[in-house]
Every structure is written in C-alpha cells, then in structure tokens.
Amino acid sequence: RDLTPGGPVLASALHESPYRGRMVEISTNGVTFLLDAQFSEAQRVWLRLENRTRAYAVIRSAEIIRLSRHLDAEWSITCRFDTCLAYHDVLQFGHQPAGSF
C-alpha cells in the first residue's frame, strides 16, 4: 500500500475522513487540536493541517502523545510529528488563531 503523502491510499483516506478539528497550538515538533471524537494515546495518525485563508496545507504522519477532556463534547489531542515541520510551515499557521486540520 502506498502511504506516502499524495499517494492514492493516503489521499483517499484524507478526503474521506469524517474528523475535523480546530488547531490550538503548533510547533516544528507537533500540534494540539480540539476534536469531538476520542482517540487513544500512541495511536498513529495522518494529519492534513490547513490554513484556508492562505490556501496552504501540509500533510504529516504523527503519533498521539497526550489526550485530555476539554469540554463535554471535545478532546484536546496533542500529536508529535514523525518528520518536523519547517519553521516556514509553522509561520503559515502561527499567525492565525484558529487553524484547522
């Protein structure tokens, strides 16, 4: 199976995923977002991080390293990227308070 960014399996999975969250923090090493679904720690995920106002997106594989209940229907999920983001990529998201993934 081709799981490289842009490959057919990954592209299909990203477009079909029912999960949409709100990014609250991002760094070169990882991201924290709010989501109304629970996952488990150590779970591996593919993330499509996007800033729609700038028409900018980055795809990264990551591992969930921390989960906590944020509100009744939301979870705060922190992921560590398998490959760090370039500082330029972080800046594309850092100047917008509520990005998405």
CSV table of N, CA and C in Angstrom, one decimal:
chain,number,residue,atom,x,y,z
A,1,ARG,N,0.8,-1.2,0.0
A,1,ARG,CA,0.0,0.0,0.0
A,1,ARG,C,0.9,1.2,0.0
A,2,ASP,N,0.5,2.2,-0.8
A,2,ASP,CA,1.3,3.4,-0.9
A,2,ASP,C,0.7,4.4,0.1
A,3,LEU,N,1.5,4.7,1.2
A,3,LEU,CA,1.1,5.6,2.2
A,3,LEU,C,2.0,6.9,2.2
A,4,THR,N,2.6,7.2,1.1
A,4,THR,CA,3.4,8.4,1.0
A,4,THR,C,2.4,9.6,0.8
A,5,PRO,N,2.8,10.8,1.3
A,5,PRO,CA,1.9,11.9,1.0
A,5,PRO,C,1.7,12.1,-0.5
A,6,GLY,N,0.4,12.2,-0.8
A,6,GLY,CA,0.0,12.4,-2.2
A,6,GLY,C,-0.3,11.0,-2.8
A,7,GLY,N,0.1,9.9,-2.2
A,7,GLY,CA,-0.2,8.6,-2.7
A,7,GLY,C,-1.7,8.3,-2.7
A,8,PRO,N,-2.1,7.3,-3.5
A,8,PRO,CA,-3.6,7.1,-3.6
A,8,PRO,C,-4.3,6.7,-2.3
A,9,VAL,N,-3.7,5.9,-1.5
A,9,VAL,CA,-4.4,5.4,-0.3
A,9,VAL,C,-4.5,6.6,0.7
A,10,LEU,N,-3.4,7.3,0.9
A,10,LEU,CA,-3.4,8.5,1.8
A,10,LEU,C,-4.4,9.6,1.3
A,11,ALA,N,-4.3,9.9,0.1
A,11,ALA,CA,-5.2,11.0,-0.5
A,11,ALA,C,-6.6,10.6,-0.3
A,12,SER,N,-6.9,9.3,-0.5
A,12,SER,CA,-8.3,8.9,-0.4
A,12,SER,C,-8.7,8.9,1.1
A,13,ALA,N,-7.9,8.5,2.0
A,13,ALA,CA,-8.2,8.5,3.4
A,13,ALA,C,-8.4,9.9,3.9
A,14,LEU,N,-7.6,10.8,3.5
A,14,LEU,CA,-7.7,12.2,4.0
A,14,LEU,C,-9.0,12.8,3.5
A,15,HIS,N,-9.4,12.6,2.3
A,15,HIS,CA,-10.6,13.2,1.8
A,15,HIS,C,-11.8,12.5,2.3
A,16,GLU,N,-11.7,11.3,2.7
A,16,GLU,CA,-12.9,10.6,3.2
A,16,GLU,C,-13.0,10.6,4.8
A,17,SER,N,-12.1,11.1,5.4
A,17,SER,CA,-12.1,11.2,6.9
A,17,SER,C,-13.2,12.0,7.4
A,18,PRO,N,-14.0,11.5,8.4
A,18,PRO,CA,-15.1,12.3,8.9
A,18,PRO,C,-14.6,13.3,10.0
A,19,TYR,N,-13.3,13.3,10.4
A,19,TYR,CA,-12.9,14.1,11.5
A,19,TYR,C,-12.3,15.4,11.1
A,20,ARG,N,-12.8,16.4,11.7
A,20,ARG,CA,-12.4,17.8,11.5
A,20,ARG,C,-12.2,18.4,12.9
A,21,GLY,N,-11.0,19.1,13.1
A,21,GLY,CA,-10.7,19.6,14.4
A,21,GLY,C,-10.3,21.1,14.2
A,22,ARG,N,-10.0,21.7,15.4
A,22,ARG,CA,-9.6,23.1,15.4
A,22,ARG,C,-8.2,23.1,16.1
A,23,MET,N,-7.2,23.6,15.3
A,23,MET,CA,-5.8,23.7,15.8
A,23,MET,C,-5.7,24.8,16.9
A,24,VAL,N,-5.1,24.5,18.0
A,24,VAL,CA,-4.9,25.5,19.1
A,24,VAL,C,-3.4,25.8,19.3
A,25,GLU,N,-2.5,24.9,19.0
A,25,GLU,CA,-1.1,25.1,19.1
A,25,GLU,C,-0.3,24.4,18.0
A,26,ILE,N,0.8,24.9,17.5
A,26,ILE,CA,1.6,24.2,16.5
A,26,ILE,C,3.0,24.6,16.7
A,27,SER,N,3.9,23.7,16.5
A,27,SER,CA,5.4,23.9,16.6
A,27,SER,C,6.0,23.1,15.5
A,28,THR,N,7.3,23.1,15.4
A,28,THR,CA,8.0,22.3,14.4
A,28,THR,C,7.9,20.8,14.8
A,29,ASN,N,7.7,20.5,16.1
A,29,ASN,CA,7.6,19.1,16.5
A,29,ASN,C,6.2,18.5,16.6
A,30,GLY,N,5.2,19.3,16.7
A,30,GLY,CA,3.9,18.8,16.9
A,30,GLY,C,2.8,19.8,16.9
A,31,VAL,N,1.6,19.3,17.2
A,31,VAL,CA,0.4,20.1,17.1
A,31,VAL,C,-0.6,19.6,18.2
A,32,THR,N,-1.4,20.6,18.7
A,32,THR,CA,-2.5,20.3,19.6
A,32,THR,C,-3.8,20.8,18.9
A,33,PHE,N,-4.8,20.0,18.9
A,33,PHE,CA,-6.1,20.4,18.4
A,33,PHE,C,-7.2,19.9,19.2
A,34,LEU,N,-8.4,20.5,19.0
A,34,LEU,CA,-9.6,20.1,19.6
A,34,LEU,C,-10.5,19.3,18.7
A,35,LEU,N,-11.0,18.2,19.1
A,35,LEU,CA,-11.8,17.4,18.3
A,35,LEU,C,-12.9,16.8,19.1
A,36,ASP,N,-14.1,16.5,18.4
A,36,ASP,CA,-15.2,16.0,19.2
A,36,ASP,C,-15.3,14.4,19.0
A,37,ALA,N,-14.1,13.8,19.0
A,37,ALA,CA,-14.0,12.4,18.9
A,37,ALA,C,-12.8,11.9,19.8
A,38,GLN,N,-12.9,10.8,20.4
A,38,GLN,CA,-11.8,10.3,21.2
A,38,GLN,C,-11.0,9.3,20.5
A,39,PHE,N,-9.7,9.5,20.6
A,39,PHE,CA,-8.7,8.5,20.0
A,39,PHE,C,-8.0,7.9,21.2
A,40,SER,N,-6.9,7.2,21.0
A,40,SER,CA,-6.1,6.7,22.1
A,40,SER,C,-4.6,7.1,22.0
A,41,GLU,N,-4.0,7.2,23.1
A,41,GLU,CA,-2.6,7.6,23.1
A,41,GLU,C,-1.8,6.5,22.4
A,42,ALA,N,-0.7,6.9,21.8
A,42,ALA,CA,0.2,6.1,21.0
A,42,ALA,C,-0.4,5.6,19.6
A,43,GLN,N,-1.6,6.1,19.3
A,43,GLN,CA,-2.2,5.8,18.0
A,43,GLN,C,-1.5,6.6,17.0
A,44,ARG,N,-1.3,6.0,15.8
A,44,ARG,CA,-0.6,6.7,14.7
A,44,ARG,C,-1.7,7.3,13.8
A,45,VAL,N,-1.5,8.5,13.3
A,45,VAL,CA,-2.5,9.2,12.5
A,45,VAL,C,-1.8,10.0,11.4
A,46,TRP,N,-2.5,10.3,10.3
A,46,TRP,CA,-2.1,11.2,9.3
A,46,TRP,C,-2.9,12.4,9.4
A,47,LEU,N,-2.3,13.6,9.4
A,47,LEU,CA,-2.9,14.9,9.6
A,47,LEU,C,-2.8,15.7,8.4
A,48,ARG,N,-3.8,16.4,8.0
A,48,ARG,CA,-3.8,17.4,7.0
A,48,ARG,C,-4.0,18.7,7.7
A,49,LEU,N,-3.0,19.5,7.8
A,49,LEU,CA,-3.1,20.8,8.5
A,49,LEU,C,-3.3,21.8,7.4
A,50,GLU,N,-4.3,22.7,7.6
A,50,GLU,CA,-4.5,23.7,6.6
A,50,GLU,C,-4.9,25.0,7.1
A,51,ASN,N,-4.5,26.0,6.4
A,51,ASN,CA,-4.9,27.4,6.7
A,51,ASN,C,-5.7,27.8,5.5
A,52,ARG,N,-7.0,27.8,5.6
A,52,ARG,CA,-7.8,28.1,4.4
A,52,ARG,C,-7.7,29.6,3.9
A,53,THR,N,-7.5,30.5,4.8
A,53,THR,CA,-7.4,31.9,4.4
A,53,THR,C,-6.1,32.1,3.5
A,54,ARG,N,-5.1,31.3,3.7
A,54,ARG,CA,-3.9,31.4,2.9
A,54,ARG,C,-3.8,30.3,1.8
A,55,ALA,N,-4.8,29.5,1.7
A,55,ALA,CA,-4.8,28.4,0.7
A,55,ALA,C,-3.5,27.6,0.9
A,56,TYR,N,-3.2,27.2,2.1
A,56,TYR,CA,-1.9,26.5,2.5
A,56,TYR,C,-2.2,25.2,3.3
A,57,ALA,N,-1.6,24.1,2.9
A,57,ALA,CA,-1.8,22.9,3.6
A,57,ALA,C,-0.5,22.1,3.7
A,58,VAL,N,-0.4,21.3,4.8
A,58,VAL,CA,0.8,20.4,5.0
A,58,VAL,C,0.2,19.1,5.5
A,59,ILE,N,0.8,18.0,5.0
A,59,ILE,CA,0.4,16.6,5.4
A,59,ILE,C,1.5,16.0,6.2
A,60,ARG,N,1.2,15.5,7.4
A,60,ARG,CA,2.2,14.9,8.2
A,60,ARG,C,1.7,13.6,8.9
A,61,SER,N,2.5,12.6,9.1
A,61,SER,CA,2.2,11.5,9.9
A,61,SER,C,2.6,11.9,11.3
A,62,ALA,N,1.9,11.3,12.3
A,62,ALA,CA,2.2,11.7,13.7
A,62,ALA,C,1.7,10.6,14.7
A,63,GLU,N,2.1,10.8,15.9
A,63,GLU,CA,1.7,9.9,17.0
A,63,GLU,C,1.0,10.7,18.0
A,64,ILE,N,-0.1,10.2,18.5
A,64,ILE,CA,-0.8,10.9,19.6
A,64,ILE,C,-0.1,10.6,20.9
A,65,ILE,N,0.3,11.7,21.5
A,65,ILE,CA,1.1,11.6,22.8
A,65,ILE,C,0.4,12.0,24.0
A,66,ARG,N,-0.7,12.8,23.9
A,66,ARG,CA,-1.5,13.2,25.0
A,66,ARG,C,-2.9,13.5,24.6
A,67,LEU,N,-3.8,13.1,25.5
A,67,LEU,CA,-5.3,13.3,25.4
A,67,LEU,C,-5.8,13.9,26.7
A,68,SER,N,-6.7,14.8,26.6
A,68,SER,CA,-7.4,15.3,27.8
A,68,SER,C,-8.8,15.8,27.4
A,69,ARG,N,-9.7,15.7,28.3
A,69,ARG,CA,-11.0,16.2,28.1
A,69,ARG,C,-11.0,17.7,28.1
A,70,HIS,N,-11.5,18.4,27.1
A,70,HIS,CA,-11.5,19.8,27.0
A,70,HIS,C,-12.9,20.4,27.4
A,71,LEU,N,-13.9,20.0,26.8
A,71,LEU,CA,-15.3,20.3,27.2
A,71,LEU,C,-16.1,19.0,27.1
A,72,ASP,N,-17.3,19.0,27.4
A,72,ASP,CA,-18.1,17.8,27.4
A,72,ASP,C,-18.0,17.0,26.1
A,73,ALA,N,-18.0,17.7,25.0
A,73,ALA,CA,-18.0,17.0,23.7
A,73,ALA,C,-16.7,17.1,23.0
A,74,GLU,N,-15.7,17.7,23.6
A,74,GLU,CA,-14.4,17.9,22.9
A,74,GLU,C,-13.2,17.3,23.6
A,75,TRP,N,-12.2,16.8,22.9
A,75,TRP,CA,-11.0,16.4,23.4
A,75,TRP,C,-9.8,17.2,22.9
A,76,SER,N,-8.9,17.5,23.8
A,76,SER,CA,-7.6,18.1,23.4
A,76,SER,C,-6.7,17.0,23.1
A,77,ILE,N,-6.1,17.0,21.8
A,77,ILE,CA,-5.3,15.9,21.4
A,77,ILE,C,-3.9,16.5,20.9
A,78,THR,N,-2.9,16.0,21.5
A,78,THR,CA,-1.5,16.5,21.2
A,78,THR,C,-0.8,15.4,20.4
A,79,CYS,N,-0.2,15.8,19.3
A,79,CYS,CA,0.5,14.8,18.4
A,79,CYS,C,1.9,15.3,18.2
A,80,ARG,N,2.8,14.3,18.1
A,80,ARG,CA,4.2,14.6,17.7
A,80,ARG,C,4.4,14.1,16.3
A,81,PHE,N,4.9,15.0,15.4
A,81,PHE,CA,5.1,14.7,14.0
A,81,PHE,C,6.3,13.7,13.9
A,82,ASP,N,6.1,12.8,12.9
A,82,ASP,CA,7.2,11.9,12.6
A,82,ASP,C,8.4,12.6,11.9
A,83,THR,N,8.0,13.6,11.1
A,83,THR,CA,9.0,14.5,10.5
A,83,THR,C,8.7,15.9,10.8
A,84,CYS,N,9.6,16.6,11.4
A,84,CYS,CA,9.4,18.0,11.9
A,84,CYS,C,8.9,18.9,10.7
A,85,LEU,N,8.1,19.9,11.0
A,85,LEU,CA,7.7,20.9,10.1
A,85,LEU,C,8.9,21.9,10.0
A,86,ALA,N,9.0,22.5,8.8
A,86,ALA,CA,10.0,23.6,8.7
A,86,ALA,C,9.4,24.8,9.4
A,87,TYR,N,10.3,25.7,9.8
A,87,TYR,CA,9.8,26.9,10.5
A,87,TYR,C,8.9,27.7,9.6
A,88,HIS,N,9.2,27.8,8.4
A,88,HIS,CA,8.3,28.5,7.4
A,88,HIS,C,6.9,27.9,7.4
A,89,ASP,N,6.7,26.6,7.5
A,89,ASP,CA,5.4,26.0,7.6
A,89,ASP,C,4.7,26.4,8.9
A,90,VAL,N,5.4,26.4,10.0
A,90,VAL,CA,4.8,26.8,11.3
A,90,VAL,C,4.3,28.2,11.2
A,91,LEU,N,5.0,29.1,10.6
A,91,LEU,CA,4.6,30.5,10.4
A,91,LEU,C,3.3,30.6,9.6
A,92,GLN,N,3.1,29.8,8.7
A,92,GLN,CA,1.9,29.8,7.9
A,92,GLN,C,0.6,29.6,8.7
A,93,PHE,N,0.8,28.8,9.8
A,93,PHE,CA,-0.3,28.6,10.7
A,93,PHE,C,-0.3,29.4,12.0
A,94,GLY,N,0.9,29.8,12.4
A,94,GLY,CA,1.0,30.5,13.7
A,94,GLY,C,0.4,31.9,13.8
A,95,HIS,N,0.2,32.5,12.7
A,95,HIS,CA,-0.4,33.9,12.7
A,95,HIS,C,-1.9,33.9,12.6
A,96,GLN,N,-2.5,32.7,12.6
A,96,GLN,CA,-4.0,32.6,12.6
A,96,GLN,C,-4.4,31.9,13.8
A,97,PRO,N,-5.2,32.5,14.7
A,97,PRO,CA,-5.5,31.9,16.0
A,97,PRO,C,-6.3,30.6,15.9
A,98,ALA,N,-7.1,30.4,14.9
A,98,ALA,CA,-7.9,29.1,14.8
A,98,ALA,C,-7.7,28.5,13.5
A,99,GLY,N,-6.6,27.8,13.3
A,99,GLY,CA,-6.4,27.0,12.1
A,99,GLY,C,-7.2,25.7,12.2
A,100,SER,N,-7.1,24.9,11.2
A,100,SER,CA,-7.8,23.6,11.2
A,100,SER,C,-6.9,22.5,10.7
A,101,PHE,N,-7.4,21.3,10.9
A,101,PHE,CA,-6.6,20.2,10.4
A,101,PHE,C,-7.6,19.3,9.7
